[in-house]
Short mmCIF file of C-alpha atoms in Angstrom, two decimals:
data_model
loop_
_atom_site.label_atom_id
_atom_site.label_comp_id
_atom_site.label_asym_id
_atom_site.label_seq_id
_atom_site.Cartn_x
_atom_site.Cartn_y
_atom_site.Cartn_z
CA MET A 1 114.79 131.10 -7.35
CA ALA A 2 115.05 127.39 -6.95
CA ARG A 3 111.47 126.84 -7.84
CA SER A 4 111.36 129.47 -10.64
CA SER A 5 114.86 127.30 -11.58
CA ILE A 6 113.06 123.99 -11.74
CA GLN A 7 110.02 125.16 -13.63
CA THR A 8 112.02 125.88 -16.71
CA TYR A 9 114.42 123.07 -16.12
CA ILE A 10 110.90 121.10 -16.98
CA LYS A 11 109.45 123.29 -19.44
CA ASP A 12 112.94 123.06 -21.58
CA ASN A 13 113.21 119.37 -21.13
CA THR A 14 109.32 118.06 -21.06
CA ALA A 15 109.85 117.00 -24.84
CA LEU A 16 113.10 115.00 -23.59
CA TYR A 17 111.20 113.46 -20.59
CA VAL A 18 108.08 112.64 -23.21
CA PHE A 19 110.58 110.58 -25.73
CA VAL A 20 112.01 108.92 -22.72
CA GLY A 21 109.16 107.51 -21.26
CA VAL A 22 107.47 106.72 -24.29
CA LEU A 23 111.16 104.84 -25.41
CA PHE A 24 111.22 102.86 -21.86
CA VAL A 25 107.42 101.62 -22.36
CA MET A 26 108.18 100.43 -25.83
CA GLY A 27 110.80 98.86 -23.97
CA VAL A 28 108.51 97.12 -21.07
CA ILE A 29 105.91 96.16 -24.15
CA PHE A 30 108.86 94.31 -26.25
CA GLY A 31 110.45 92.63 -23.14
CA ALA A 32 106.60 91.02 -22.50
CA LEU A 33 106.42 90.24 -26.24
CA MET A 34 109.69 88.25 -25.79
CA VAL A 35 108.75 85.89 -23.29
CA ASN A 36 106.26 84.24 -25.76
CA ALA A 37 109.48 83.65 -27.90
CA LEU A 38 111.42 81.59 -25.64
CA SER A 39 111.64 77.97 -26.66
CA MET A 40 110.32 75.13 -24.09
CA GLU A 41 114.04 74.50 -22.78
CA GLN A 42 114.50 78.19 -22.53
CA GLN A 43 111.10 77.80 -20.28
CA GLN A 44 112.12 74.72 -18.52
CA ASP A 45 115.68 76.90 -17.36
CA LEU A 46 114.41 79.89 -16.29
CA SER A 47 111.33 77.88 -14.40
CA ARG A 48 114.58 76.23 -12.40
CA PHE A 49 116.35 79.46 -11.95
CA VAL A 50 112.94 80.95 -10.54
CA GLY A 51 112.58 78.36 -8.13
CA SER A 52 116.54 78.30 -7.14
CA PHE A 53 116.03 81.92 -6.54
CA VAL A 54 112.70 81.60 -4.43
CA SER A 55 114.52 78.75 -2.04
CA SER A 56 117.52 80.80 -1.44
CA ILE A 57 114.96 83.39 -0.63
CA GLU A 58 113.73 81.33 2.45
CA THR A 59 117.46 80.30 3.60
CA GLY A 60 119.11 83.71 3.39
CA GLY A 61 120.60 85.28 5.93
CA ASP A 62 122.59 88.58 6.95
CA THR A 63 125.30 87.14 4.60
CA GLN A 64 123.64 86.78 1.95
CA GLN A 65 121.86 90.20 2.03
CA ARG A 66 125.03 91.45 2.73
CA GLU A 67 126.39 90.48 -0.62
CA THR A 68 122.85 90.92 -2.40
CA PHE A 69 123.61 94.78 -1.45
CA PHE A 70 127.07 95.53 -2.35
CA GLN A 71 125.64 93.50 -6.10
CA VAL A 72 122.25 95.27 -6.36
CA PHE A 73 123.84 98.99 -5.49
CA GLY A 74 127.15 97.86 -7.84
CA MET A 75 124.63 96.86 -10.65
CA HIS A 76 122.81 100.32 -10.30
CA MET A 77 126.20 102.62 -9.62
CA LYS A 78 127.72 100.93 -12.94
CA TRP A 79 124.12 101.43 -14.85
CA ILE A 80 123.83 105.71 -13.61
CA MET A 81 128.07 106.50 -14.37
CA LEU A 82 128.11 105.20 -17.86
CA ILE A 83 124.72 107.18 -18.54
CA TRP A 84 127.06 109.79 -16.93
CA LEU A 85 129.89 109.22 -18.87
CA LEU A 86 128.02 108.85 -22.04
CA GLY A 87 126.75 112.56 -21.13
CA ILE A 88 129.70 114.29 -21.25
CA SER A 89 130.68 112.30 -24.59
CA VAL A 90 129.19 113.90 -28.07
CA ILE A 91 128.36 110.58 -29.30
CA GLY A 92 127.25 108.71 -26.10
CA LEU A 93 123.77 110.87 -26.76
CA PRO A 94 121.96 107.68 -29.00
CA LEU A 95 123.58 105.03 -26.44
CA ILE A 96 121.51 106.71 -23.23
CA LEU A 97 118.57 105.89 -25.19
CA ILE A 98 119.44 102.50 -26.17
CA LEU A 99 119.80 102.16 -22.47
CA ASP A 100 116.72 103.02 -21.33
CA PHE A 101 114.86 100.94 -24.06
CA LEU A 102 116.83 97.79 -22.21
CA LYS A 103 116.03 98.87 -19.06
CA GLY A 104 112.21 99.17 -20.25
CA VAL A 105 112.91 95.79 -21.31
CA MET A 106 114.59 94.06 -18.72
CA VAL A 107 111.06 95.22 -16.37
CA GLY A 108 108.72 93.44 -19.28
CA PHE A 109 110.45 90.61 -19.69
CA THR A 110 111.11 90.24 -15.84
CA VAL A 111 107.43 91.33 -14.94
CA GLY A 112 105.56 89.11 -18.05
CA TYR A 113 107.52 86.12 -17.27
CA LEU A 114 106.39 86.11 -14.04
CA VAL A 115 102.58 86.50 -15.26
CA GLY A 116 102.58 83.73 -17.85
CA GLU A 117 104.69 81.16 -15.67
CA MET A 118 102.37 82.00 -12.29
CA SER A 119 99.48 84.17 -13.28
CA TRP A 120 98.01 85.95 -10.25
CA LYS A 121 100.85 84.78 -7.90
CA GLY A 122 103.39 86.09 -10.08
CA MET A 123 101.50 89.56 -10.64
CA LEU A 124 101.51 89.20 -6.46
CA PHE A 125 105.32 88.42 -6.52
CA ALA A 126 106.01 90.52 -9.12
CA LEU A 127 104.28 93.52 -6.75
CA VAL A 128 106.66 92.68 -4.06
CA SER A 129 109.69 91.64 -5.78
CA VAL A 130 109.95 94.13 -9.31
CA ALA A 131 107.52 96.85 -8.70
CA PRO A 132 108.78 99.00 -4.57
CA GLN A 133 112.50 99.67 -6.21
CA ASN A 134 111.46 100.50 -9.03
CA LEU A 135 109.02 103.29 -8.65
CA ILE A 136 112.19 104.69 -7.48
CA ILE A 137 114.60 103.61 -9.51
CA ILE A 138 113.22 104.01 -13.14
CA PRO A 139 112.34 107.49 -12.51
CA ALA A 140 115.89 108.35 -11.20
CA LEU A 141 117.24 106.88 -14.59
CA MET A 142 114.87 108.47 -16.45
CA ILE A 143 115.78 112.08 -14.80
CA ALA A 144 119.84 111.03 -15.61
CA SER A 145 118.89 110.36 -18.75
CA VAL A 146 117.44 113.05 -20.00
CA SER A 147 120.08 115.37 -17.53
CA GLY A 148 122.74 112.99 -19.70
CA ILE A 149 120.75 113.70 -23.12
CA ALA A 150 120.85 117.54 -22.35
CA PHE A 151 123.90 118.36 -21.37
CA SER A 152 125.30 116.69 -24.37
CA MET A 153 123.35 118.83 -26.15
CA TYR A 154 124.04 121.51 -24.98
CA MET A 155 127.89 120.71 -25.48
CA VAL A 156 127.02 120.15 -28.85
CA ARG A 157 126.02 123.77 -29.12
CA ASN A 158 128.77 125.02 -26.83
CA ARG A 159 130.99 123.49 -29.55
CA ILE A 160 129.73 125.41 -32.18
CA MET A 161 129.62 128.79 -30.79
CA GLN A 162 133.36 128.51 -29.58
CA LYS A 163 132.40 129.64 -26.22
CA ARG A 164 135.58 128.64 -24.15
CA GLY A 165 134.73 128.12 -20.38
CA ALA A 166 130.97 127.74 -20.84
CA LEU A 167 131.10 124.08 -19.82
CA ALA A 168 131.83 124.49 -16.17
CA GLU A 169 128.86 125.45 -14.84
CA PRO A 170 126.40 122.70 -16.38
CA PHE A 171 129.18 120.43 -15.61
CA MET A 172 129.09 120.49 -12.49
CA SER A 173 124.89 120.67 -12.43
CA TYR A 174 125.33 117.68 -14.34
CA SER A 175 127.79 115.77 -11.72
CA ALA A 176 126.37 117.35 -9.01
CA LEU A 177 122.39 115.46 -9.97
CA THR A 178 124.00 112.06 -10.91
CA LEU A 179 125.70 112.00 -7.39
CA GLY A 180 122.31 112.56 -6.05
CA ILE A 181 120.72 110.20 -8.00
CA SER A 182 123.64 107.79 -6.12
CA ALA A 183 122.88 108.87 -3.27
CA LEU A 184 118.90 107.53 -3.50
CA LEU A 185 119.81 105.19 -5.23
CA LEU A 186 121.94 103.61 -2.46
CA GLY A 187 119.12 104.14 -0.29
CA ILE A 188 117.35 101.55 -3.28
CA SER A 189 120.06 98.84 -3.23
CA LEU A 190 119.80 99.07 0.86
CA PHE A 191 115.86 98.19 0.43
CA GLU A 192 116.44 95.66 -2.00
CA ALA A 193 119.07 93.90 0.24
CA TYR A 194 117.33 94.01 3.14
CA VAL A 195 113.07 95.11 3.03
CA SER A 196 113.02 93.16 -0.49
CA PRO A 197 113.76 89.78 1.05
CA VAL A 198 111.48 90.05 3.64
CA LEU A 199 108.35 90.97 1.62
CA MET A 200 109.41 88.08 -0.73
CA ARG A 201 109.41 85.52 2.06
CA TRP A 202 106.00 86.57 3.13
CA VAL A 203 104.88 85.77 -0.18
CA THR A 204 106.50 82.91 -1.01
CA PRO A 205 104.07 80.21 0.83
CA MET A 206 101.03 81.45 -1.22
CA LEU A 207 102.65 80.62 -4.69
CA GLY A 208 102.77 77.06 -3.65
#
C-alpha cells in the first residue's frame, strides 16, 4: 500500500519536480554568472571574508561548533518553515518558486566564486564545504517545495469545489512531511557544525 502511494505521489508530481529542478539549475547558473559582475572592491571584500572564514576554521573549538550548529539549524528551519507557511497560503505558490531559484543562486555564486578565485583549490574546498550537505539539503528543499506547491494547488481546487473538511488529511500529511524534513535538516546541521569543519581543516593547508 505504501509503495503504491509513493508511486502515485511521484507520478502525480513528476512535472512539478522537473519544473522546480530546472528553476534551481537556472538559479545556479545565474549565481555563477553573478561572480563575473562583481567589482574589484567587492572581490577584495569577499577575499578578506573567505580568508577570515578559513582562519576561524583553523582556530575553532567546541564553543564555536555549538554556535555554528544553532545558526545553521536556525537558518534551515526558517527556510523550511517559510516554505510550509507559503504552502498553506494560496498566494504563496509563486514565492516558493522564488525561494528555490534563490537557493540555486546562493549555491551557484558560492561555488562559482571559490572556483574563480582559487581555481582547482577552490573546487576542492567547495567539495568539502558546500557539496556534502547540499547533496541532502537541496533534494529535501525540493521535496518540501513540491509538497507545498501541490498542497497550495489542492487548496485552490478544494475551495472552488466548496468541500468542507476535505483539507484535514492532506494538511496532516503535508505537515508530517515537513516535520520529517526538519528532522533530516537537524542531522545535516550537526554534520555542518561538527564534521564539515574537520574536512575543511584538512583541506585548508592546500589552499596556500
